[in-house]
Each structure stands twice: as structure tokens, then as C-alpha cells.
mmCIF file of C-alpha atoms in Angstrom:
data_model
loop_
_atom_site.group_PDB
_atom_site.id
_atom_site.type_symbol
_atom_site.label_atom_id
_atom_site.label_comp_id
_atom_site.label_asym_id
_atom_site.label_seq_id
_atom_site.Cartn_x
_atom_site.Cartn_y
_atom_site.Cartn_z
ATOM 1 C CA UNK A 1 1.123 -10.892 -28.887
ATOM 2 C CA UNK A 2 0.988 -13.474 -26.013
ATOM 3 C CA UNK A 3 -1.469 -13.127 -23.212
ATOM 4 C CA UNK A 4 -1.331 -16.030 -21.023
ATOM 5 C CA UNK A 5 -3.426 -16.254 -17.352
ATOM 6 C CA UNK A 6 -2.457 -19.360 -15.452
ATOM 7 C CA UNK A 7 -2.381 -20.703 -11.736
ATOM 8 C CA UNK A 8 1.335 -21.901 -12.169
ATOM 9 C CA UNK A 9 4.279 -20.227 -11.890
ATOM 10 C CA UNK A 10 6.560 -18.990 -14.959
ATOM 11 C CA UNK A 11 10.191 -19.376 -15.679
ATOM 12 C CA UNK A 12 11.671 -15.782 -16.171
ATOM 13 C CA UNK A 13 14.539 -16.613 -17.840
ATOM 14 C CA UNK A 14 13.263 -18.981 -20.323
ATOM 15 C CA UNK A 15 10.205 -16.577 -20.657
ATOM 16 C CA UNK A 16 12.304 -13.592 -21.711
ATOM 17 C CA UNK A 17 14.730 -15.295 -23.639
ATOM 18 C CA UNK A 18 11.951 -17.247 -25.965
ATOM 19 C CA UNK A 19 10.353 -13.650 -25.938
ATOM 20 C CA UNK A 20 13.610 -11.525 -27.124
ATOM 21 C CA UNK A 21 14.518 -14.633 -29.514
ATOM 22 C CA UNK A 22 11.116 -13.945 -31.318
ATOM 23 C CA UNK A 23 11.542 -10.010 -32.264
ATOM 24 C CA UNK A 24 14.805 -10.561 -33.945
ATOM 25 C CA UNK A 25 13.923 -7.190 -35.663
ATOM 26 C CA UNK A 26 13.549 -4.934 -31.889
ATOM 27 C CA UNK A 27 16.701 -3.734 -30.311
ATOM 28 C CA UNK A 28 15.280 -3.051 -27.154
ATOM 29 C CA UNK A 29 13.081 -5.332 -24.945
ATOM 30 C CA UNK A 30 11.892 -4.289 -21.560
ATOM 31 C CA UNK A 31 10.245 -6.824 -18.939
ATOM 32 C CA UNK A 32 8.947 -6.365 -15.906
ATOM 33 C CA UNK A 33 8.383 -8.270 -12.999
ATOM 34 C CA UNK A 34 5.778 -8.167 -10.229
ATOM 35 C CA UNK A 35 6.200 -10.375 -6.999
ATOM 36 C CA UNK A 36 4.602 -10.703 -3.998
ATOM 37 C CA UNK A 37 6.327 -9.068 -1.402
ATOM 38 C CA UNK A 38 6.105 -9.094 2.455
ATOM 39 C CA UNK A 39 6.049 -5.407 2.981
ATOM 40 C CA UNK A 40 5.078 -5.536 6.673
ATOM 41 C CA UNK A 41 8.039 -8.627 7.147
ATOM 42 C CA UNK A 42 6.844 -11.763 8.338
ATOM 43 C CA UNK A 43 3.395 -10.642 8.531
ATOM 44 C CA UNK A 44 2.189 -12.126 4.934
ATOM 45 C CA UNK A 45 1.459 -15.652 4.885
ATOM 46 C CA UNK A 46 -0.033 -15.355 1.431
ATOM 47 C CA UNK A 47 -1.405 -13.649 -1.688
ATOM 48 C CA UNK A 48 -5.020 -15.051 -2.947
ATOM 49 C CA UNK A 49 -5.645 -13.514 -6.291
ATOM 50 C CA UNK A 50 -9.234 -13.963 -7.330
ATOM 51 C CA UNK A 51 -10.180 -13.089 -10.902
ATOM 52 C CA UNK A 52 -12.805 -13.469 -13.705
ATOM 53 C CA UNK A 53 -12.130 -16.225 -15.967
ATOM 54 C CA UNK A 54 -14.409 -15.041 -18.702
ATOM 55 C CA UNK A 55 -12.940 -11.277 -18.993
ATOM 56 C CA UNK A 56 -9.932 -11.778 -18.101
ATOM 57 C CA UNK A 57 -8.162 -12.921 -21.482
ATOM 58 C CA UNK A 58 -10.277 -10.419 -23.502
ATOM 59 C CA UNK A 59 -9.377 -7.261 -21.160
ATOM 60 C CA UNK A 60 -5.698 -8.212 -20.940
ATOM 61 C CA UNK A 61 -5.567 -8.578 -25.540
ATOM 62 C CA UNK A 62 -7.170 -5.034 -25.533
ATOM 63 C CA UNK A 63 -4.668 -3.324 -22.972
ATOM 64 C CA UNK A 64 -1.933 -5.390 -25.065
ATOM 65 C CA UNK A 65 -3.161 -4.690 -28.543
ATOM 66 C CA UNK A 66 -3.190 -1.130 -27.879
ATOM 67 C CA UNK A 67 0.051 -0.938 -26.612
ATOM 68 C CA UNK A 68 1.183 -2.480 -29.864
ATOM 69 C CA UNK A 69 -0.596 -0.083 -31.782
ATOM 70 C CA UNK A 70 0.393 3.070 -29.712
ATOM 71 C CA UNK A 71 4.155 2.283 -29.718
ATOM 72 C CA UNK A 72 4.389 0.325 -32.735
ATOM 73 C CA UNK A 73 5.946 -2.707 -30.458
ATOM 74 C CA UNK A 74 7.486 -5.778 -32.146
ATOM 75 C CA UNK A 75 5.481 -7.812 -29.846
ATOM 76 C CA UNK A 76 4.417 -7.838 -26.417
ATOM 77 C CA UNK A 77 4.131 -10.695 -23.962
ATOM 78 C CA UNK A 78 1.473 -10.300 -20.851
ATOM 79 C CA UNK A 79 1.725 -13.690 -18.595
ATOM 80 C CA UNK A 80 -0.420 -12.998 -14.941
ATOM 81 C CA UNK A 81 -1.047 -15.954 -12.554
ATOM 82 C CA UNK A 82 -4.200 -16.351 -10.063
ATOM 83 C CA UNK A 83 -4.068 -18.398 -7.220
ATOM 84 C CA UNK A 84 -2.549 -18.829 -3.913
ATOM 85 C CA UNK A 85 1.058 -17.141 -4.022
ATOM 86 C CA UNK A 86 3.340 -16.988 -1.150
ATOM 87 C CA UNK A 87 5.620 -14.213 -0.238
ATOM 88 C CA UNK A 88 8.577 -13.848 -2.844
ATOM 89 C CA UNK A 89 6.735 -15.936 -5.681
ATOM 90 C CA UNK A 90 6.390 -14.037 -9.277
ATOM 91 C CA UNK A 91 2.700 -12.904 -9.787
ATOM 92 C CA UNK A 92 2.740 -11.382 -13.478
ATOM 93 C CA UNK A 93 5.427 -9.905 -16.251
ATOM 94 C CA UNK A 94 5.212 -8.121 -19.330
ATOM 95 C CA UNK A 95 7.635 -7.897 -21.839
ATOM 96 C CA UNK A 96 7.627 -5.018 -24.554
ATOM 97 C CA UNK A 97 9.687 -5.316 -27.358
ATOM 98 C CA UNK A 98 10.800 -2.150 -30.049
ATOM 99 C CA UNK A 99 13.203 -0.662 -32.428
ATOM 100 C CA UNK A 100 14.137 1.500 -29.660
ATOM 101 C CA UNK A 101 14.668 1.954 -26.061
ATOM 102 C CA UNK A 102 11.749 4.989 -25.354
ATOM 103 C CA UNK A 103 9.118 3.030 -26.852
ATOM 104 C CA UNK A 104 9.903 -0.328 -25.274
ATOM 105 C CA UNK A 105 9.866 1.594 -21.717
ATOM 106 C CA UNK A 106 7.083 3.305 -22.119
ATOM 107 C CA UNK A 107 4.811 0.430 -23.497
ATOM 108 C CA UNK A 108 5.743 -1.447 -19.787
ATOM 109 C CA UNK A 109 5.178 1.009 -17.794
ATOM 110 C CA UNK A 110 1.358 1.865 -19.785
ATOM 111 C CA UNK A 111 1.048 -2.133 -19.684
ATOM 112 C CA UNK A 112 1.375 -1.558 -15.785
ATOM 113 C CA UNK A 113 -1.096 1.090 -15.372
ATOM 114 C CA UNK A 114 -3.859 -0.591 -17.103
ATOM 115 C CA UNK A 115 -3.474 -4.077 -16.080
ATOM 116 C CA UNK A 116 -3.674 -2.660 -12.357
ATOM 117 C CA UNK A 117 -6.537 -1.041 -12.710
ATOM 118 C CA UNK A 118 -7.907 -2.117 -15.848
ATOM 119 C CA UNK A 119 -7.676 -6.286 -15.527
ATOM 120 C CA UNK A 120 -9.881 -8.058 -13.425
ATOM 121 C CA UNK A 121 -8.016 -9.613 -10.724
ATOM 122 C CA UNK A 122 -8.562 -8.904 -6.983
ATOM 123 C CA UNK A 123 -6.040 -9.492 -4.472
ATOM 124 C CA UNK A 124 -6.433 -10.713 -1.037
ATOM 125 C CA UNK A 125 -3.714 -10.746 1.667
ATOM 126 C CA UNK A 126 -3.145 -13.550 4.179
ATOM 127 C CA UNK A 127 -1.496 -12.536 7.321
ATOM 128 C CA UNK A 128 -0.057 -14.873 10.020
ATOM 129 C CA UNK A 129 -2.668 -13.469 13.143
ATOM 130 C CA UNK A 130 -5.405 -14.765 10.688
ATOM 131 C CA UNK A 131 -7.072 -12.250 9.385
ATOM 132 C CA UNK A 132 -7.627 -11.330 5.536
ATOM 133 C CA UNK A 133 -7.496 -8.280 4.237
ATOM 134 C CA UNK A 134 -8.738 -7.629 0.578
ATOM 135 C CA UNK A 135 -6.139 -4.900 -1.290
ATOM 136 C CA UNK A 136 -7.936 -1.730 -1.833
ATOM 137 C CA UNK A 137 -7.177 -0.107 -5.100
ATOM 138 C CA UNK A 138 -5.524 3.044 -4.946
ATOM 139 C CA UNK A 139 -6.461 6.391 -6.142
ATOM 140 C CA UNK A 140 -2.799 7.132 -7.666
ATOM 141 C CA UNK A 141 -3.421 3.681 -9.467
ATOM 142 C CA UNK A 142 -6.803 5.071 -11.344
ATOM 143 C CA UNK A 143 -4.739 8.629 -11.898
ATOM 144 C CA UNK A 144 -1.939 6.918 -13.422
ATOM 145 C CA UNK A 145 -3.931 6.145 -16.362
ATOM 146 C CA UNK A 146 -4.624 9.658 -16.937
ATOM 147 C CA UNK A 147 -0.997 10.749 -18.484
ATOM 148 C CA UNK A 148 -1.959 7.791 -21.006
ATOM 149 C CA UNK B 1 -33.018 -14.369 -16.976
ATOM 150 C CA UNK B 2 -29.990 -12.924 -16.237
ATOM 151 C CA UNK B 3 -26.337 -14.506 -14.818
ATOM 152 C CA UNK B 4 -25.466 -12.251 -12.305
ATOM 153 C CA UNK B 5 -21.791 -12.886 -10.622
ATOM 154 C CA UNK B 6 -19.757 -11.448 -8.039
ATOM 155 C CA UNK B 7 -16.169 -10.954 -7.022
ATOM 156 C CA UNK B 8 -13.709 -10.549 -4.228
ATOM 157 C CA UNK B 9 -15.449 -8.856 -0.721
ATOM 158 C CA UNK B 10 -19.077 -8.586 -3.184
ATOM 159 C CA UNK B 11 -19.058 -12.395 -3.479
ATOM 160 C CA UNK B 12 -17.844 -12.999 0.261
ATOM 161 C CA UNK B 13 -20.347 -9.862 1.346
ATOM 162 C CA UNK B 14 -23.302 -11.607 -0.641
ATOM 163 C CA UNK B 15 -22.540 -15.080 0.095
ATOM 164 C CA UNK B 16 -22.585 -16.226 -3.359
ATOM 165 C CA UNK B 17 -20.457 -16.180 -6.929
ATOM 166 C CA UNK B 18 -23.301 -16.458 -8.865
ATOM 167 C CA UNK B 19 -26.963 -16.560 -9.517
ATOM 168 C CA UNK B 20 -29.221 -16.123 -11.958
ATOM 169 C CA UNK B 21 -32.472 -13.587 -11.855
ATOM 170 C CA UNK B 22 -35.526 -13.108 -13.279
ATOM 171 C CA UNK B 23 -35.536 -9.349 -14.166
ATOM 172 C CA UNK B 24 -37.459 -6.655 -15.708
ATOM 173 C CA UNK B 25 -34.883 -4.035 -14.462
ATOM 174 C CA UNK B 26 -34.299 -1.368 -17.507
ATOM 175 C CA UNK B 27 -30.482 -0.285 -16.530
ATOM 176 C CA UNK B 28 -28.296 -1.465 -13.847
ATOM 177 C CA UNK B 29 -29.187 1.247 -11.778
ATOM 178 C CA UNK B 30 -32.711 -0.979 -11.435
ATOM 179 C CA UNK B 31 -31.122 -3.579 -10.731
ATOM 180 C CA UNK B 32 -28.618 -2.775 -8.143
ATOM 181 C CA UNK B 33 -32.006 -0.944 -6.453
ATOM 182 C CA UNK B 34 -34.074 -4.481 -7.240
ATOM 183 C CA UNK B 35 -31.137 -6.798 -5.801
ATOM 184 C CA UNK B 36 -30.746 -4.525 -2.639
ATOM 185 C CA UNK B 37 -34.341 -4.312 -1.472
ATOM 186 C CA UNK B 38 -34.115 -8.425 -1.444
ATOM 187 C CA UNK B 39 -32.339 -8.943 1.996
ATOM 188 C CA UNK B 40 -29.861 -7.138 4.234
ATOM 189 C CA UNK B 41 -26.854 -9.370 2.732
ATOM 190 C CA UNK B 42 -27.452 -7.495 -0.491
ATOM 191 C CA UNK B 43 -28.013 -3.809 0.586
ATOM 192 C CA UNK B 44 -24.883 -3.905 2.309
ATOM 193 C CA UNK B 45 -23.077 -5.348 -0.707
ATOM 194 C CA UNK B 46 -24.423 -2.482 -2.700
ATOM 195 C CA UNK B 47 -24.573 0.148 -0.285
ATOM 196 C CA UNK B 48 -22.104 2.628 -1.614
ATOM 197 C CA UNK B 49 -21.906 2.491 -5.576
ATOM 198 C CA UNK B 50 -18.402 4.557 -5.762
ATOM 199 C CA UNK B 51 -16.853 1.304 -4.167
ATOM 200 C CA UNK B 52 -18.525 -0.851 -6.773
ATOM 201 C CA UNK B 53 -17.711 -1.792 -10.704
ATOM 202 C CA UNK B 54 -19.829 -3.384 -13.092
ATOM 203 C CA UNK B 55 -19.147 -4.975 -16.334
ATOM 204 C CA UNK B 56 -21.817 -6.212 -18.704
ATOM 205 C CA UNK B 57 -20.932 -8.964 -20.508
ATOM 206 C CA UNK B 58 -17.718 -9.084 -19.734
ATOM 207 C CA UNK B 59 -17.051 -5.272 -20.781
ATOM 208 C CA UNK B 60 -16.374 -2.300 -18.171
ATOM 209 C CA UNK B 61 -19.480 -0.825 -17.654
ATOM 210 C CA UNK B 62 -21.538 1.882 -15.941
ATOM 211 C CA UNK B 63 -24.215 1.825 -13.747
ATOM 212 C CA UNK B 64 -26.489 3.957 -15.674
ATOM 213 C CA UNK B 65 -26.159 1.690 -18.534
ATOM 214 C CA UNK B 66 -28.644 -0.292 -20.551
ATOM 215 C CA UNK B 67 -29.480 -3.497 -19.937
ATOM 216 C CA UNK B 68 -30.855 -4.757 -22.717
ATOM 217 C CA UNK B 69 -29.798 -7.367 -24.406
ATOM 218 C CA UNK B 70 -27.561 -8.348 -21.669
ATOM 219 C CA UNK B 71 -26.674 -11.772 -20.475
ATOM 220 C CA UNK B 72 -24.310 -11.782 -17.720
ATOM 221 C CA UNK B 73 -23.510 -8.815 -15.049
ATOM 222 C CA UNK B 74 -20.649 -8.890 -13.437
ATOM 223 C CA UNK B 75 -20.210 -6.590 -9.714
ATOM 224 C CA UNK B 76 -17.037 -6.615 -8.267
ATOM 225 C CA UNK B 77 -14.917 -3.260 -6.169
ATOM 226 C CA UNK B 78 -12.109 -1.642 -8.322
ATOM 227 C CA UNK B 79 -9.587 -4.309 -9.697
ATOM 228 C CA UNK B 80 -5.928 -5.045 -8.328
ATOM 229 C CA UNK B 81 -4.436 -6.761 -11.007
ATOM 230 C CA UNK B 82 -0.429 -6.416 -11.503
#
């Protein structure tokens, strides 16, 4: 397992092939990718993700280790960045990797629920009239972890 | 003493990241009632618990927990991460 929080930005590529190059045993890997998008367009000037250095690491091994354990994953990769991020620029991935398909999916998308609401990062958005809005949670975020 | 820190609008809302306090409180119930008698900053920081989260050193937490033992308590609202 890999769990890596950092205030520069990742190379995908090289990050997934290193990652797939490692489980030479799992014939599926899954990654995702979160990014920072400009839903309102135009109206994001950035993404300032706050978080707490000292919990951080240690929340994001437990949500990884126990996706391991649950789906019996080759390995799993976790790499989330803090910082400022502009519009377009890669925030986090995860990478799952298992002897099949099912379990590599479904390792992703439980990696995804619980780092969301689970990992302590707070996001605030930047908008081009000035203001700055902190991202609420959601309450489908927090129910998502229920069918876990 | 106690290190007491804050995130995100708690940190802005309070005006600080971190502090420490001398406290007798018994859970962090007490102390969330302690901190927000201090000064207006604070009582509007804490002023509605369902927004809040607390994790005692550096575990998810609840407020009717213990705090004994404890060295650092962390408030912040629900996280965003992802």
C-alpha cells in the first residue's frame, strides 16, 4: 500500500503504470481520478484544500488497509494533494489492483466514499467576483458509506 | 494543558489554528460549553454541534467522549476530501 499526501501535482501516467507494473499477479487495476472542475464555467478561480497534517496519513492507511483486507486487493495506491489547485488540475487518485475486475471496482469506488467523508481535507472555492465559499459536505456523501 | 486546533470556516470563524488550554473539562461536551462561554468569536464557532466534528488525538471522535488522557483536540465541520 502507498498513501502519499503532497502539495505537488502527480504524473498519471507514470503513476499508474509504476502502480500496475508492481501487482504483476492482479489482472485488473482500476484508478480513478478526481480534478477540479469549473462547474459554474469561468466562475472558479481556484480550489484551496486545507487539511490536517497530523491525521491525515493515519486516516487515509486505515480507509486503504481495509480496502485491502475487504477485497483481498493486490495493492492499493491513495496519492491526494493539498494546496492551491486551479481549475482542471488533478486533486487525488486511487488505484485498486485484484485478481479480478468486481473486486478492483468496488475497492475504488469504497476508497471514494470514505476518503470524502472520512479524510480530513476541507475544500474551499475561489471564485472570480471574490468571494470564498467553503464546500459543504453533502448528505448523499455521509449515506454513501452506508451500503459499505 | 491541552492543544486545541481548528480547521477550515472553525479556524477562520475563531481566528486562530491553534491554542493551547488549561482545562479541567471531563468530556468534550465541557469543553465545547467552557470554550464558548469565553467570547462571542467562540460561541458562534460552536453554536450548532451537528455542523461540527471532533477528533481526539487525531481519531474521529464524539462529543460526548472522554477526555482523559487526551492531548490534542481537533474541531473542524464535516470533511471534503476526494
Amino acid at each position: 500500500m502507498r498513501v502519499q499526501v503532497q502539495e505537488a501535482g502527480f504524473d498519471l501516467g507514470a503513476e499508474s503504470d509504476a502502480f500496475a507494473a508492481s501487482v504483476p499477479e492482479a489482472g485488473a487495476i482500476v484508478t480513478f481520478t478526481g480534478v477540479v472542475r469549473d462547474a459554474d464555467a469561468g466562475g472558479l478561480v481556484a480550489m484551496e484544500i486545507e487539511h490536517y497534517p497530523a491525521m491525515t496519513q493515519k486516516a487515509l492507511e486505515a480507509i486503504a488497509q481495509e480496502a485491502i483486507s475487504r477485497w483481498s486487493l493486490a495493492d492499493a495506491l491513495v496519492i491526494h494533494r493539498y494546496g492551491r489547485l486551479v481549475p482542471g488540475a488533478r486533486i487525488m487518485m486511487v488505484a485498486t489492483a485484484a485478481r479480478h475486475r468486481k473486486d478492483a471496482f468496488e475497492a475504488a469506488e469504497f476508497l471514494m466514499d470514505y476518503l470524502k467523508s472520512r479524510a480530513p481535507f476541507w475544500k474551499k472555492e475561489i471564485l472570480a467576483d471574490g468571494e470564498a465559499d467553503w464546500v459543504a459536505a453533502k448528505d448523499a456523501d455521509e449515506d454513501a458509506l452506508k451500503r459499505w | 494543558m491541552m492543544d486545541i486546533v481548528y480547521f477550515a470556516w472553525v479556524r477562520e470563524r475563531i481566528g486562530l489554528p491553534r491554542e493551547q488550554v488549561e482545562t479541567s473539562a471531563a468530556t468534550v461536551a465541557d469543553l465545547v460549553t467552557e470554550l464558548a462561554a469565553r467570547e462571542e468569536r467562540y460561541a458562534a464557532a460552536f453554536a450548532d454541534l451537528s455542523a461540527l466534528r471532533v477528533a481526539l488525538d487525531q481519531e474521529l471522535s464524539d462529543f460526548d467522549a472522554s477526555l482523559a488522557g487526551v492531548r490534542e483536540v481537533a474541531f473542524f465541520p464535516p470533511m471534503t476530501g476526494g
